[in-house]
Each structure stands twice: as structure tokens, then as C-alpha cells.
GROMACS .gro file of C-alpha atoms in nm:
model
  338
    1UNK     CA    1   4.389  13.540   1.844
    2UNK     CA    2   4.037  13.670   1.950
    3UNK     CA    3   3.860  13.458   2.187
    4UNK     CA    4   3.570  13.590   2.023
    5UNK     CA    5   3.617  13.470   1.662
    6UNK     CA    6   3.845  13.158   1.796
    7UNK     CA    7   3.610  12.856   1.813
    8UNK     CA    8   3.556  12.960   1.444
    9UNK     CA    9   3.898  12.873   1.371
   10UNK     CA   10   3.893  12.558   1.525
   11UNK     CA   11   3.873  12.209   1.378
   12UNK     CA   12   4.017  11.991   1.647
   13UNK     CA   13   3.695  12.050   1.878
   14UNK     CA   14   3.571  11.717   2.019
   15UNK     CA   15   3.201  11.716   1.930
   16UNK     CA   16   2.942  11.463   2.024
   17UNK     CA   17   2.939  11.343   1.612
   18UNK     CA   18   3.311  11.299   1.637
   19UNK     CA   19   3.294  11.130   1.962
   20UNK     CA   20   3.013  10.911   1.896
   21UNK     CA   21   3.168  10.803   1.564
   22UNK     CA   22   3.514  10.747   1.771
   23UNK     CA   23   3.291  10.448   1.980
   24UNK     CA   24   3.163  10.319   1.693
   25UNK     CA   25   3.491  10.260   1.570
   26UNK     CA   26   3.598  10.023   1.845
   27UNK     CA   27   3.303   9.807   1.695
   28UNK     CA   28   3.427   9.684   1.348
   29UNK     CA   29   3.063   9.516   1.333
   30UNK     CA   30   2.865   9.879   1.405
   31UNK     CA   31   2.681   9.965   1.082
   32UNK     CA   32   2.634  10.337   1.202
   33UNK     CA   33   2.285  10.322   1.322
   34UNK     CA   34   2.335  10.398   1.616
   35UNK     CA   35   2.539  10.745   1.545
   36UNK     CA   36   2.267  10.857   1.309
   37UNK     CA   37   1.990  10.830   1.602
   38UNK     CA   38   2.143  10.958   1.797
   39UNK     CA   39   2.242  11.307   1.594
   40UNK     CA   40   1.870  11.271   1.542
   41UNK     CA   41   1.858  11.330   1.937
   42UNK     CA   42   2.067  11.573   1.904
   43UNK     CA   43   1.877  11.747   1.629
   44UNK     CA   44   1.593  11.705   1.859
   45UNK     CA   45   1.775  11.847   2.145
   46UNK     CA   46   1.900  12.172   1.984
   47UNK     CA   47   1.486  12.227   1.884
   48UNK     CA   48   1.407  12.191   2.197
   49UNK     CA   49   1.675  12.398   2.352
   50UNK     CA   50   1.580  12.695   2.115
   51UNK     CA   51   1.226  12.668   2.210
   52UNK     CA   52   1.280  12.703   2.571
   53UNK     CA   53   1.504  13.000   2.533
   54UNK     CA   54   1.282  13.183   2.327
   55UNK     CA   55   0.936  13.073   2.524
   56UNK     CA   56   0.859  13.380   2.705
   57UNK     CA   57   0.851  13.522   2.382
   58UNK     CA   58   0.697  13.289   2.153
   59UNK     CA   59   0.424  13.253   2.417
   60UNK     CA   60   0.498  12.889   2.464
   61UNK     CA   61   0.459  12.909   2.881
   62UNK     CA   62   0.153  12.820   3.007
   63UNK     CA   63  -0.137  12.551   3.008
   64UNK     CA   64  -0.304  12.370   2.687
   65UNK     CA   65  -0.602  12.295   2.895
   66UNK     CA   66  -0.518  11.930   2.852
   67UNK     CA   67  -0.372  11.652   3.094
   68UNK     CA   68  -0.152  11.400   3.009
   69UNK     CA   69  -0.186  11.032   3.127
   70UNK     CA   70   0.058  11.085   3.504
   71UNK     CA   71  -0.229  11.352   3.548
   72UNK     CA   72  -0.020  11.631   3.534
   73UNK     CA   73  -0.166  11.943   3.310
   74UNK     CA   74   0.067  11.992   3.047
   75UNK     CA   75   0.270  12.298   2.898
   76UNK     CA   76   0.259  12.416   2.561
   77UNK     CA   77   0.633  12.300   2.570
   78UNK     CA   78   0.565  12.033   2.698
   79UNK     CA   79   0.296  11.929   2.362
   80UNK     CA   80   0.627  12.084   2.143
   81UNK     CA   81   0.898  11.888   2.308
   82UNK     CA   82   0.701  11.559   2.235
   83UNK     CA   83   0.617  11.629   1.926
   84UNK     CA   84   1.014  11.713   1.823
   85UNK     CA   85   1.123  11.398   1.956
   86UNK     CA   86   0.861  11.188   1.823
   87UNK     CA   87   0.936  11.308   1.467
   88UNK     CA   88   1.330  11.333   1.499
   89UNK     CA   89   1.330  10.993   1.601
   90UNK     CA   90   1.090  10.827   1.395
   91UNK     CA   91   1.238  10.997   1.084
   92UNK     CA   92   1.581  10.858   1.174
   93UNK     CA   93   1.440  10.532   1.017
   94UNK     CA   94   1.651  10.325   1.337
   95UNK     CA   95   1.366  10.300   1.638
   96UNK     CA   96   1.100  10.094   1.612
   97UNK     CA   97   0.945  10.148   1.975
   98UNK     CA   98   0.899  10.482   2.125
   99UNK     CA   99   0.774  10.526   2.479
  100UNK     CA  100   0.726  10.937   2.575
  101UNK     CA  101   0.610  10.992   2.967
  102UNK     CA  102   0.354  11.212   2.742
  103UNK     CA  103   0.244  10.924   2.547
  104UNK     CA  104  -0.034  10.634   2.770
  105UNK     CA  105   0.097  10.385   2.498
  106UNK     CA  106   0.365  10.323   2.351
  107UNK     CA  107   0.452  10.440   2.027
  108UNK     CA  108   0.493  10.137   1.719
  109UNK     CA  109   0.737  10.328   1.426
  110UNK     CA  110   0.540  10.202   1.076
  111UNK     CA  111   0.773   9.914   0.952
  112UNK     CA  112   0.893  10.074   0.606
  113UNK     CA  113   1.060  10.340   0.902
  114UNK     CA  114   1.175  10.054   1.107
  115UNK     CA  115   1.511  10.014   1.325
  116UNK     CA  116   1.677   9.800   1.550
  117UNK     CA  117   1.627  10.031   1.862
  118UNK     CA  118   1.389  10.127   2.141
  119UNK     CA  119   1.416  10.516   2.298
  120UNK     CA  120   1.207  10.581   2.643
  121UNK     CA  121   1.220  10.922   2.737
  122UNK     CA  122   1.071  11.231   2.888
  123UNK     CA  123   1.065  11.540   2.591
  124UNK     CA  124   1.042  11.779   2.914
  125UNK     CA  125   1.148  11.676   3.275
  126UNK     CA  126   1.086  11.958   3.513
  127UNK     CA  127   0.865  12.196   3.304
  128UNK     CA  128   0.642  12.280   3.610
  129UNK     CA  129   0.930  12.506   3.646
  130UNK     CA  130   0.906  12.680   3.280
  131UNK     CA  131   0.739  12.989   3.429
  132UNK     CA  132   1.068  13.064   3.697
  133UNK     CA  133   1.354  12.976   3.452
  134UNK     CA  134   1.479  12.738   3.668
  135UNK     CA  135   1.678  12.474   3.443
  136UNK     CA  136   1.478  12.184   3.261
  137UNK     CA  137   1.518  11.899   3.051
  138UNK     CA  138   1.513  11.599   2.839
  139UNK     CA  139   1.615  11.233   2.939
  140UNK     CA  140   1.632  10.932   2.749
  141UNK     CA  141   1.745  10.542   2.722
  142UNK     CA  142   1.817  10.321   2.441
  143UNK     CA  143   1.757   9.973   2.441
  144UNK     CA  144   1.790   9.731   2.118
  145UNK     CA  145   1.531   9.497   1.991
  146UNK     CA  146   1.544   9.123   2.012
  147UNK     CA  147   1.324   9.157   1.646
  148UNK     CA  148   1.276   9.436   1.477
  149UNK     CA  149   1.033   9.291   1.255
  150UNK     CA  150   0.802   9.220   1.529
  151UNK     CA  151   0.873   9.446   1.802
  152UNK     CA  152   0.688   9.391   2.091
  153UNK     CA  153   0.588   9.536   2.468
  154UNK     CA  154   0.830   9.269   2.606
  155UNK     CA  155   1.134   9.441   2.370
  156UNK     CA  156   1.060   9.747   2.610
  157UNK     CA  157   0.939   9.601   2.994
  158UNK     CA  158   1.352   9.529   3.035
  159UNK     CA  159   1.558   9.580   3.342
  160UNK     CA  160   1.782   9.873   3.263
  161UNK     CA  161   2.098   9.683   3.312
  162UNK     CA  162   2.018   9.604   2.974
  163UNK     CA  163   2.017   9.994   2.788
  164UNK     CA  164   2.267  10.025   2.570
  165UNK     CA  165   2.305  10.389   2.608
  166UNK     CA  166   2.113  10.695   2.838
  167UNK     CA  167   2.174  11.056   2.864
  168UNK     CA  168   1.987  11.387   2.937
  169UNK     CA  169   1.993  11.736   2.767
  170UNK     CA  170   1.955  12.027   3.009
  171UNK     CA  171   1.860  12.386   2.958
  172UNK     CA  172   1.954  12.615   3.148
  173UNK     CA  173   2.238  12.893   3.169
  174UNK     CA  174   2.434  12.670   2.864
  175UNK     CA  175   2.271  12.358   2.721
  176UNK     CA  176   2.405  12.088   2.824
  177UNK     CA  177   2.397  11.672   2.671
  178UNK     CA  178   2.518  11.410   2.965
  179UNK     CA  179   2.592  11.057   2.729
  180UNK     CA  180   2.692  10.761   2.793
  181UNK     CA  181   2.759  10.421   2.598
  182UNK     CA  182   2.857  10.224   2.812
  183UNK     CA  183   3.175  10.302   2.838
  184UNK     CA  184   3.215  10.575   3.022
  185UNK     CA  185   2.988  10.920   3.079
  186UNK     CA  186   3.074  11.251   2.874
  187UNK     CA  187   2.954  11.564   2.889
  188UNK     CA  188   2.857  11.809   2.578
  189UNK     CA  189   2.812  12.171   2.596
  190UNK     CA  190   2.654  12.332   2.293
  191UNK     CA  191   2.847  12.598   2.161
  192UNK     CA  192   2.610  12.860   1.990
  193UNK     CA  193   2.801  13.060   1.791
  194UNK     CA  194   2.871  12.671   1.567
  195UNK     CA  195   2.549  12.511   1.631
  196UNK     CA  196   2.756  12.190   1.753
  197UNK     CA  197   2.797  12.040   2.102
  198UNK     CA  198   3.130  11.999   2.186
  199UNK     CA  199   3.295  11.771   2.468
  200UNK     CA  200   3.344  12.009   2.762
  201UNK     CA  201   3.374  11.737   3.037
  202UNK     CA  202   3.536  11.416   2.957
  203UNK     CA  203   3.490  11.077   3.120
  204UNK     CA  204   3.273  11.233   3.467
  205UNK     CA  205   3.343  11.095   3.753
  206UNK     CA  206   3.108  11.159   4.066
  207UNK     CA  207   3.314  11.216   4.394
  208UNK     CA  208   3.296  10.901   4.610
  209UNK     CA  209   3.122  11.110   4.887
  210UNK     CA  210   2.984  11.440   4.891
  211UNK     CA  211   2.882  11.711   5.127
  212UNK     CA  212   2.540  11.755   4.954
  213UNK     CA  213   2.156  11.601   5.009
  214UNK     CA  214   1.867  11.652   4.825
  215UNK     CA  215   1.531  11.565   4.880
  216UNK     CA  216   1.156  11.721   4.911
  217UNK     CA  217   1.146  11.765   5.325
  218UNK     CA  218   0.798  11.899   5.276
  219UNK     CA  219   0.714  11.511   5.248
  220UNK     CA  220   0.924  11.427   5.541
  221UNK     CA  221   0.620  11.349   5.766
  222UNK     CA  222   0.570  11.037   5.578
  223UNK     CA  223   0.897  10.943   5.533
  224UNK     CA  224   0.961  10.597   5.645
  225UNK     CA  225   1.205  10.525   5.914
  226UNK     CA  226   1.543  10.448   5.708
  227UNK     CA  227   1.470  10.728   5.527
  228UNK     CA  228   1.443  10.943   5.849
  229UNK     CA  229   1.728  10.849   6.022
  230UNK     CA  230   1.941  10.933   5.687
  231UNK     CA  231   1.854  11.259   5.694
  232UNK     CA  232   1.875  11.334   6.046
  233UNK     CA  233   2.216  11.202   6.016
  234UNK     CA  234   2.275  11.437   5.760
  235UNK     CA  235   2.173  11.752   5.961
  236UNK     CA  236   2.324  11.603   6.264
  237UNK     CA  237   2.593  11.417   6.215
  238UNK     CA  238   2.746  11.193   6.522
  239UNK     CA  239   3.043  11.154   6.431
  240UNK     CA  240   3.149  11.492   6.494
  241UNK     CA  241   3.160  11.566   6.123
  242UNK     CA  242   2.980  11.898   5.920
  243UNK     CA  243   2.618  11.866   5.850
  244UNK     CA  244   2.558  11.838   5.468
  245UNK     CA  245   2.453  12.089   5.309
  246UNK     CA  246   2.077  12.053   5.164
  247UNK     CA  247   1.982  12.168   4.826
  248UNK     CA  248   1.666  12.082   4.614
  249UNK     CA  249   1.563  12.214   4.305
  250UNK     CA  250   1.229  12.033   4.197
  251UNK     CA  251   1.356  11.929   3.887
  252UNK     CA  252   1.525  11.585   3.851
  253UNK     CA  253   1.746  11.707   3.578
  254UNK     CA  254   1.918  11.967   3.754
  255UNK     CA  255   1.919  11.781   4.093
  256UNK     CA  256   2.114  11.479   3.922
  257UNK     CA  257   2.319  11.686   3.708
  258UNK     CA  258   2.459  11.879   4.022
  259UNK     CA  259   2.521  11.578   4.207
  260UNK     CA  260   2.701  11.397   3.908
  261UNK     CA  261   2.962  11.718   3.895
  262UNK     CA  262   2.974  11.776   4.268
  263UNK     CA  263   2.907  11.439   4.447
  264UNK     CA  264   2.591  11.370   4.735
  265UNK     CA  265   2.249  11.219   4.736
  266UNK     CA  266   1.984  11.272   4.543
  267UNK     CA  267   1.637  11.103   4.699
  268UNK     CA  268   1.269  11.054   4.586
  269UNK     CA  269   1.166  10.800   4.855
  270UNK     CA  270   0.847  10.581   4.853
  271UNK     CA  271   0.638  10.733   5.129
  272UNK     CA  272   0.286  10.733   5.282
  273UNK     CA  273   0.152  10.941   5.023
  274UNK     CA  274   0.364  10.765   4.730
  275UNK     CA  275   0.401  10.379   4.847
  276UNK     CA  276   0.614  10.278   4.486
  277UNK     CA  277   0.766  10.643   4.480
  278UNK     CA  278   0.697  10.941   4.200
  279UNK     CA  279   0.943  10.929   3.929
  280UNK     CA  280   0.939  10.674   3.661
  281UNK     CA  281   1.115  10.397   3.554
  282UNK     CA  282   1.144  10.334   3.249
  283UNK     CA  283   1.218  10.671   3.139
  284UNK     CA  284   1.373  10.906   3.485
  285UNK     CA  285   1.444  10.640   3.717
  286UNK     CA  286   1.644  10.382   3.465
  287UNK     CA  287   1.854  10.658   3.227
  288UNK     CA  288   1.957  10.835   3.553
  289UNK     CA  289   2.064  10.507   3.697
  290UNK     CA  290   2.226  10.424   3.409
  291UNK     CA  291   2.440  10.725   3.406
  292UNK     CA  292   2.529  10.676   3.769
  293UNK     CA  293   2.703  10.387   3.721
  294UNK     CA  294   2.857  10.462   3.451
  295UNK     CA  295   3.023  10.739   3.640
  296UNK     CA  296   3.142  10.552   3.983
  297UNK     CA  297   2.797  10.626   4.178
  298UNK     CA  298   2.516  10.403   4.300
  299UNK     CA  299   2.111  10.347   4.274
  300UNK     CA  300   1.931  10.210   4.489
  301UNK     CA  301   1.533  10.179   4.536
  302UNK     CA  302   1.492  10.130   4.900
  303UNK     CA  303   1.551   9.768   4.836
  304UNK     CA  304   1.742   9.694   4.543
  305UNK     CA  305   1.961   9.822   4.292
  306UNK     CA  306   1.760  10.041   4.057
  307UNK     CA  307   1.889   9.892   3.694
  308UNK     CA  308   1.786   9.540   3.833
  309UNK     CA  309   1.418   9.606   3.851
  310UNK     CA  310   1.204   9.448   3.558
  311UNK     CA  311   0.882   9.719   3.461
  312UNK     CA  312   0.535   9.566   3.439
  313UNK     CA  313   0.383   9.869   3.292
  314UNK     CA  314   0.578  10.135   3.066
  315UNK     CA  315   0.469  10.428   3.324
  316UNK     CA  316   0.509  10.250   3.626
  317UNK     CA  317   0.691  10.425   3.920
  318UNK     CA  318   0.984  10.362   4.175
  319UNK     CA  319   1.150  10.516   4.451
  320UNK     CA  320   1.532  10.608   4.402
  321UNK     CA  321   1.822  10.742   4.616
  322UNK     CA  322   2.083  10.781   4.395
  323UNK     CA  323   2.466  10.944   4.399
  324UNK     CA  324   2.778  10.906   4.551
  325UNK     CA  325   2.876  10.574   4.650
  326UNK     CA  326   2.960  10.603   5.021
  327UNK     CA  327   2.598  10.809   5.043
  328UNK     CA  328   2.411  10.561   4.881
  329UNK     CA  329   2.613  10.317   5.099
  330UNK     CA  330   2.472  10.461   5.378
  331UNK     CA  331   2.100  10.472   5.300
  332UNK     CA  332   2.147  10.089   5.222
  333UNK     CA  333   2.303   9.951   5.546
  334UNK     CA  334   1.974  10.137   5.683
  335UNK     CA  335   1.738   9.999   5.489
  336UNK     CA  336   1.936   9.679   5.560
  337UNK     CA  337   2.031   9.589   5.207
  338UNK     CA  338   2.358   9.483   5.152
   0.00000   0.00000   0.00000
């Protein structure tokens, strides 16, 4: 047959629909509310993923003029990306909290639109680097509502032990979903030519050590000690073993995404200039962590594991070393958690 014309001819393609609908049927109680949001992420996803291919040419790079509440001046996709999200999910009629890093409050869905779930996310993780079509994306965590009637801030200020789901959608050479459930973490890869993602790496596993560190070493003069000594160990090993290699790309997305496939460290310390770390929470630090786990790794904040933290504000921050277990091993018998 022509590998051309082939997935055409194919029905027995695992995509995320199938495989989402394939969980709910382990739960005889699921209604299917949670499969229709989240198609409606995937909807959202695919929008998104179209946009950013076609930005150069749309005119979609470059600055609104406006700020959003981290500070950070915001790109056009940036404005687009929330705006898809907010809509997709808000028209699946099953959130009734949103909270968008683009967003200073969080969002309440009308009641007659009203579901039984809470999705934090970032629409665009990683779009300062739009311009050099380096790869970008979208993360997200679901949590569920004690009452969906009255939803309130408490329903979303939740350790992230307690998400029921997390993923992220990158875009980059293919478009990629990472899910999981909670059972397990599967990767999607959309296929263009059917408009579908389909299951391209089942149940990931990250290696239990890796040969790979990444972190910002422009920020290594205010590093504090633990952190320090990690990395020097990594350059310089003393056991007699090879350096690790360092790689960095300045966008969280493809920095995890590499060290779920190929195993490592992935680090955005709390430093001098950053005391409770850059990333956040609710919305990077929590869904990443999330995913970790779910695929044999670790995360750890410097002084606890990351899903264990409880939020006081929806964009608060938190520093994160995250990865292979042995690595993230390592960085705690420094910092003298264990």
C-alpha cells in the first residue's frame, strides 16, 4: 500500500477520543464529562497549533502593547491562545473555574454553563520564543469541584496531589499532546493529513537516570549552595564517571518534554534574584509534576515534594528540579531532604 494514502485507510489508529473513552470505561460510574472537556482541549489545542504554524504569516508575532499580570508583555498569540481556551472550555458546559497565567483572577463559568471541573493552565508557555521557532506550548491541570453550585477560590488553592488529570500540547516540528489520568502518561501526535491525534507513545516512562541537565547558568551566581554543588557535580563528576551533558532551551515545555523521553534534570531553582523561584504553581509547576510521577520521575522544590505544596494565591511561584529519579535523588540528599 502507499504510505502516503495509508493512514487514510486506517481505522484501528489509537486516538486520544478512543483512548480517553477506553479510561472512562474502567469507571462504570463516569457520565462522560470528562471525555467531552477534554476533546474540547483538544479542539482548543489543534486552534492553537494552526495559529502558531501559520503566525509569521498571519502577522500574529509580535507585541500588543499590553502586559499581562506576571509583567511580562504579551504576544498577539499569546491574547489568541487565551482567548481559544477560554471559549473551548467554557462552551464545553463541564468547568466551572478557569484560572489562565494570562488571567489576574480567576475565571467563574456563568452557572447555566456550569460543570463539575476546574482547568489551570498556561494558553502559551514559552512564547518569548515565537519570533525563533523554537518549540512552544500549552499546559494544563484538572481538578474537580467539591460543589459545583458554589464553586469557590478554595475548589482551586489545592495541592496538586489532588488533579485528576494534567498534560501539555507542544508545537513544534509535529504537535504533540502529553496526557495523563492518572493512570499512566501517553503521548499523542497529531496526524495532519486526519485532523486527529493519534497515540504515538504509549505508557512513557522516563529513564531512572539520565546523562542530561538543564538549567539557566546565566543565574548561577546566585545559585544557592545545594544547587551549586549539583551542578558542579554534573560538569565534574568524582566518581570518575562522564560529565552530563547540558542543554537548555528557555522554554519549559520543550525542556520537560525532552527530559520525559530521554531522562535528566530539569531545574528552575529559587535564587537571590527569585527567593520562591519563577515558574508557577498552579498552572507549570503542578501539571509538570503531575506528569512526572505519573511516568516514574520525581519533583522536588528545594524542600519538598512539588504536588504536596498547598497555593495561597492562584499565580504564586515555586522553585522545581524535576526528572529522573536518581537525579532528583541527588539534588535532595543535598538539600538534605530525605
Amino acid at each position: 500500500m502507499d504510505h502516503s494514502t495509508e493512514s487514510y485507510h486506517r481505522t484501528d489508529l489509537m486516538t486520544i477520543t478512543r483512548h480517553v473513552l477506553n479510561e472512562q470505561s474502567k469507571h462504570p460510574e463516569a457520565r462522560g464529562d470528562f471525555t467531552i472537556l477534554i476533546n474540547h482541549i483538544v479542539l482548543g489545542c489543534k486552534y492553537v497549533c494552526s495559529a502558531v504554524n501559520k503566525a509569521g504569516l498571519a502577522k500574529l508575532i509580535g507585541l500588543t502593547g499590553n502586559s499581562n499580570v506576571q509583567g511580562e508583555e504579551q504576544k498577539k498569540l499569546d491574547v489568541l491562545s487565551n482567548e481559544v481556551f477560554l471559549k473551548a472550555l467554557v462552551s464545553s458546559g463541564r468547568t466551572c473555574i478557569l484560572v489562565s497565567e494570562e488571567n489576574e483572577e480567576p475565571i467563574l463559568v456563568e452557572p447555566s454553563k456550569r460543570g463539575r471541573y476546574i482547568v489551570v493552565f498556561d494558553p502559551l508557555d514559552g512564547s518569548s520564543n515565537i519570533d525563533c521557532g523554537v518549540s512552544i506550548g500549552t499546559i494544563f491541570g484538572i481538578y474537580t469541584v467539591k460543589d459545583q453550585e458554589n464553586p469557590t477560590l478554595e475548589d482551586v488553592l489545592r495541592p496538586g496531589e489532588t488533579m485528576v488529570a494534567a498534560g501539555y500540547c507542544m508545537y513544534g516540528s509535529s504537535c504533540m499532546l502529553v496526557l495523563s489520568t492518572g493512570s499512566g502518561v501517553n503521548g499523542f501526535t497529531l496526524d495532519p493529513s486526519l485532523g486527529e491525534f493519534i497515540l504515538t507513545h504509549p505508557n512513557i516512562k522516563i529513564p531512572k537516570a539520565g546523562k542530561i541537565y538543564s538549567v539557566n547558568e546565566g543565574n548561577a551566581s546566585n545559585w544557592d549552595e545545594p544547587t551549586a554543588k549539583y551542578v558542579e557535580n554534573c560538569k565534574f563528576p568524582r566518581d570518575g564517571s562522564s560529565p552530563k551533558s547540558l542543554r537548555y532551551i528557555g522554554s519549559m515545555v520543550a525542556d520537560i518534554h525532552r527530559t520525559l523521553l530521554y531522562g535528566g534534570i530539569f531545574m528552575y531553582p529559587a535564587d537571590k534574584k527569585s527567593p520562591n523561584g519563577k515558574l508557577r504553581l498552579l498552572y507549570e509547576v503542578f501539571p509538570m509534576s503531575y506528569l512526572m510521577e505519573q511516568a516514574g520521575g520525581q519533583a522536588f522544590t528545594g524542600k519538598q515534594r512539588a504536588l504536596d505544596l498547598i497555593p495561597k494565591k492562584i499565580h504564586e511561584r515555586s522553585p522545581i528540579f524535576i526528572g529522573s529519579h536518581d537525579d532528583v535523588e541527588e539534588i535532595k540528599e543535598l538539600c538534605g531532604a530525605f
